[in-house]
Short mmCIF file of N, CA and C in Angstrom, two decimals:
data_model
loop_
_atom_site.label_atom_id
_atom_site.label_comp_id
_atom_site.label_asym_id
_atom_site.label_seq_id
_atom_site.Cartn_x
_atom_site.Cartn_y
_atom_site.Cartn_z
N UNK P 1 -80.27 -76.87 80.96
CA UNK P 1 -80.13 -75.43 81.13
C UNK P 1 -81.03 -74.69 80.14
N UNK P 2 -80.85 -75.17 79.04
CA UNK P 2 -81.87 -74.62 77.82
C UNK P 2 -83.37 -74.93 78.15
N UNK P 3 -83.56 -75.81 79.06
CA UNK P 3 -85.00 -76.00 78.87
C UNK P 3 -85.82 -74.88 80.39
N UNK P 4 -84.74 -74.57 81.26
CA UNK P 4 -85.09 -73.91 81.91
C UNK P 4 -85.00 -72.42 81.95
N UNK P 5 -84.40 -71.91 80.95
CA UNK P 5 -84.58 -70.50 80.30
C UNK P 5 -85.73 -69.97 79.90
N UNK P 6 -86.13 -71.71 78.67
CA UNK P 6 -87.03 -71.32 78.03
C UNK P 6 -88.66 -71.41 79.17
N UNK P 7 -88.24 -72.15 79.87
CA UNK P 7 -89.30 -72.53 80.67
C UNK P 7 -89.78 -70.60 81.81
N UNK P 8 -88.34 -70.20 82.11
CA UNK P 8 -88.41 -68.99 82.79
C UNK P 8 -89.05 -67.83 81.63
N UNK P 9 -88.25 -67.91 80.72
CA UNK P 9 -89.50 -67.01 79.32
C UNK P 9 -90.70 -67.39 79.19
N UNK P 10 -91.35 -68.48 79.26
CA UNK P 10 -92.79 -68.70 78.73
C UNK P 10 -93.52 -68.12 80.12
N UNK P 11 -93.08 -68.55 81.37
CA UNK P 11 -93.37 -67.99 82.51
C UNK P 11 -93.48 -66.59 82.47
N UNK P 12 -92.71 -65.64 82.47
CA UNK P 12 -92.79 -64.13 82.24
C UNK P 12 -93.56 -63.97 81.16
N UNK P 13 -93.76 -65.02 79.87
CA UNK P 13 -94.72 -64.20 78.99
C UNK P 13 -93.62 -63.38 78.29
N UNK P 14 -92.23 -63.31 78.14
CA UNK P 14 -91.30 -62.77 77.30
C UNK P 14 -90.88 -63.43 75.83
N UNK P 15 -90.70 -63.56 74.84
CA UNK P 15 -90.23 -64.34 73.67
C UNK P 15 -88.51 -64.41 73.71
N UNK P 16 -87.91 -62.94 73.89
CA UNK P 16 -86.49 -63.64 73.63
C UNK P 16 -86.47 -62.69 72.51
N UNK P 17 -85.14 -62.23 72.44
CA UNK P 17 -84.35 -61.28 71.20
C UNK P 17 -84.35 -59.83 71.46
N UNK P 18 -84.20 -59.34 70.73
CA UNK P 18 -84.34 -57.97 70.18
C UNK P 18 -85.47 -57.39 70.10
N UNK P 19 -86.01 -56.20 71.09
CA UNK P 19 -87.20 -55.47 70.63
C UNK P 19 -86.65 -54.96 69.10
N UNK P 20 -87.73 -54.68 68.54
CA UNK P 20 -88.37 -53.75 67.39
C UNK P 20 -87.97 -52.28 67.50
N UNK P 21 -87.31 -51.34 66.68
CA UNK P 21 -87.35 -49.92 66.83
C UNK P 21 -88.18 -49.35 66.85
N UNK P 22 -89.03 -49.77 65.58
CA UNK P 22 -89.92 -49.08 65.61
C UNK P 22 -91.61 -49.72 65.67
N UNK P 23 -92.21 -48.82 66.77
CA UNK P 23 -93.79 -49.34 67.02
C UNK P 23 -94.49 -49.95 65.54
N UNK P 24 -95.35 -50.87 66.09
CA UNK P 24 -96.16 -51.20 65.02
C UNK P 24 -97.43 -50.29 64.12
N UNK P 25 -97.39 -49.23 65.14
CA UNK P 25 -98.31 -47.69 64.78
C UNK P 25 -97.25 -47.10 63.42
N UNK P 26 -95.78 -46.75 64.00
CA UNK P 26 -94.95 -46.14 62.88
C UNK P 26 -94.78 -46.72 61.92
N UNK P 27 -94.90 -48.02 61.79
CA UNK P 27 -94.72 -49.21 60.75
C UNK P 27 -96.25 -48.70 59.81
N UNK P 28 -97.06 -48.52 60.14
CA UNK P 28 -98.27 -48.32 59.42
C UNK P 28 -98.32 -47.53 58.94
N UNK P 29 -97.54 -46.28 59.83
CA UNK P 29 -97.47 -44.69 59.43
C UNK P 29 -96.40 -44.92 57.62
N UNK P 30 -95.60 -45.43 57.89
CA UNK P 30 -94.33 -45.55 57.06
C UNK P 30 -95.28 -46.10 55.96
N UNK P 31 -96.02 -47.57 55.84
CA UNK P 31 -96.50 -47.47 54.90
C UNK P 31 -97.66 -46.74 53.50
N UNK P 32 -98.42 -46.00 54.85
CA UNK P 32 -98.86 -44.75 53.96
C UNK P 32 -98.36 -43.69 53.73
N UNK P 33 -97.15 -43.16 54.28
CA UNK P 33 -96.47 -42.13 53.50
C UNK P 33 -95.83 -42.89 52.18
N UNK P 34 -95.30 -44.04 52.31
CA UNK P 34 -94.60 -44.60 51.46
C UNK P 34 -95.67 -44.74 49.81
N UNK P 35 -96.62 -45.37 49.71
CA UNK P 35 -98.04 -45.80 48.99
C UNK P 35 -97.42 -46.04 48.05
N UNK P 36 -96.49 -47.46 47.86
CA UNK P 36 -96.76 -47.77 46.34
C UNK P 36 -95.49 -47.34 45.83
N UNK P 37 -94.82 -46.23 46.28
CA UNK P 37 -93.85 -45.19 45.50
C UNK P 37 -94.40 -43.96 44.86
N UNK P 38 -95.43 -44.01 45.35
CA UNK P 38 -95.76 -42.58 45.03
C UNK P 38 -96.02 -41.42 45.99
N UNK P 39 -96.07 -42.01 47.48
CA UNK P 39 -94.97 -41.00 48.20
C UNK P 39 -93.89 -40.75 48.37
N UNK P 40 -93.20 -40.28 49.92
CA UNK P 40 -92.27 -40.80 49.91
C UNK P 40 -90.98 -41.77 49.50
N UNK P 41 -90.11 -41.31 49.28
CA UNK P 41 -89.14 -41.88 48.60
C UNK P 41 -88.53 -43.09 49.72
N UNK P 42 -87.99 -44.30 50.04
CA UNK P 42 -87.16 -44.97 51.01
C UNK P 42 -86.16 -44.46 51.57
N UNK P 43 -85.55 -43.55 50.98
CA UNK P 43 -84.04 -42.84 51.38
C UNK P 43 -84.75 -41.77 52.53
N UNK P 44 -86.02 -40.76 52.03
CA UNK P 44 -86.29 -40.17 52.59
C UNK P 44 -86.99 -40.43 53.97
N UNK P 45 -87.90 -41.92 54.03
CA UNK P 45 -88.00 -42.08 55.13
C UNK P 45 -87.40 -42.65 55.96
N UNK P 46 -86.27 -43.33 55.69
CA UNK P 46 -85.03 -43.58 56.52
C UNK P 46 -84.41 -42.36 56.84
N UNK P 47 -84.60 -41.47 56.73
CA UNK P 47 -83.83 -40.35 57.45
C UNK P 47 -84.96 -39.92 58.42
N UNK P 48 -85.58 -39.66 57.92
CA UNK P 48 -87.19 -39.44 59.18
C UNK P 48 -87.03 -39.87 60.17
N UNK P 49 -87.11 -41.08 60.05
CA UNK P 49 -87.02 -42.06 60.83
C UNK P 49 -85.92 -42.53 62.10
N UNK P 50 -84.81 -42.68 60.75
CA UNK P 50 -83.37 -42.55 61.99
C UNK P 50 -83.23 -43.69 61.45
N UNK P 51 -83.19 -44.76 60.56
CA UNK P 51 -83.29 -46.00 60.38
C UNK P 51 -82.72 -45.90 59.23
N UNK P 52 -81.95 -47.11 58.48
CA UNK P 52 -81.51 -47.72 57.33
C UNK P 52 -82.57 -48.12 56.23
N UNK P 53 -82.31 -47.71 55.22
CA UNK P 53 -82.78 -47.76 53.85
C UNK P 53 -83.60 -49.23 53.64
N UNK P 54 -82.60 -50.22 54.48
CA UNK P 54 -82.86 -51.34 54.49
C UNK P 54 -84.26 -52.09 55.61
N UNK P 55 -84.01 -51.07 56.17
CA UNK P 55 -85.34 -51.71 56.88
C UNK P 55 -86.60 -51.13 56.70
N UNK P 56 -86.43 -49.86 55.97
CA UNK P 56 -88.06 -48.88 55.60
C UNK P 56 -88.33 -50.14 54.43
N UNK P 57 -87.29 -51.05 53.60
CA UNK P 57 -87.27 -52.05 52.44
C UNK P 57 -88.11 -53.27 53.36
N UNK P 58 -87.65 -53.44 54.11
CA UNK P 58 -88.51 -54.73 54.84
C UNK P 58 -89.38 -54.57 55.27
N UNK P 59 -89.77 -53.46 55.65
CA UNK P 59 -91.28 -52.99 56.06
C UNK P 59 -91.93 -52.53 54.92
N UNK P 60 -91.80 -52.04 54.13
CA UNK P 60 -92.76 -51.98 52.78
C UNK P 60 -93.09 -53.07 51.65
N UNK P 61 -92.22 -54.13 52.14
CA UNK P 61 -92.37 -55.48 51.29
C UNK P 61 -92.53 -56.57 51.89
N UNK P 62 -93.09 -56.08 53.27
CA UNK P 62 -93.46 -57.39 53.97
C UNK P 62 -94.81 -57.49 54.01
#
């Protein structure tokens, strides 16, 4: 059964999981407002955003 899921995903060209919230454009955006800490604060662009503190954290330290 597992091998024919995965077999129906590689077919579509799908991976499996959870899209992303946010585009890989806003991800870029986030890191230049962010620069270092000398923009933007994390609190502040998690509210921008609509997103948790915790993930503007995983995107600026990844």
């Amino acid at each position: 059964m597992v091998e024919r899921t995965q077999a129906g995903r590689e077919a579509t060209g799908r991976k499996g999981g959870r899209p992303h919230k946010l585009s890989e454009e806003t991800r870029a955006t986030i890191l230049k407002l962010y620069d270092n800490g000398k923009g933007l604060s994390k609190n502040k662009l998690s509210q921008k955003y609509g997103v948790s503190r915790l993930t503007i954290k995983r995107i600026v330290e990844s």
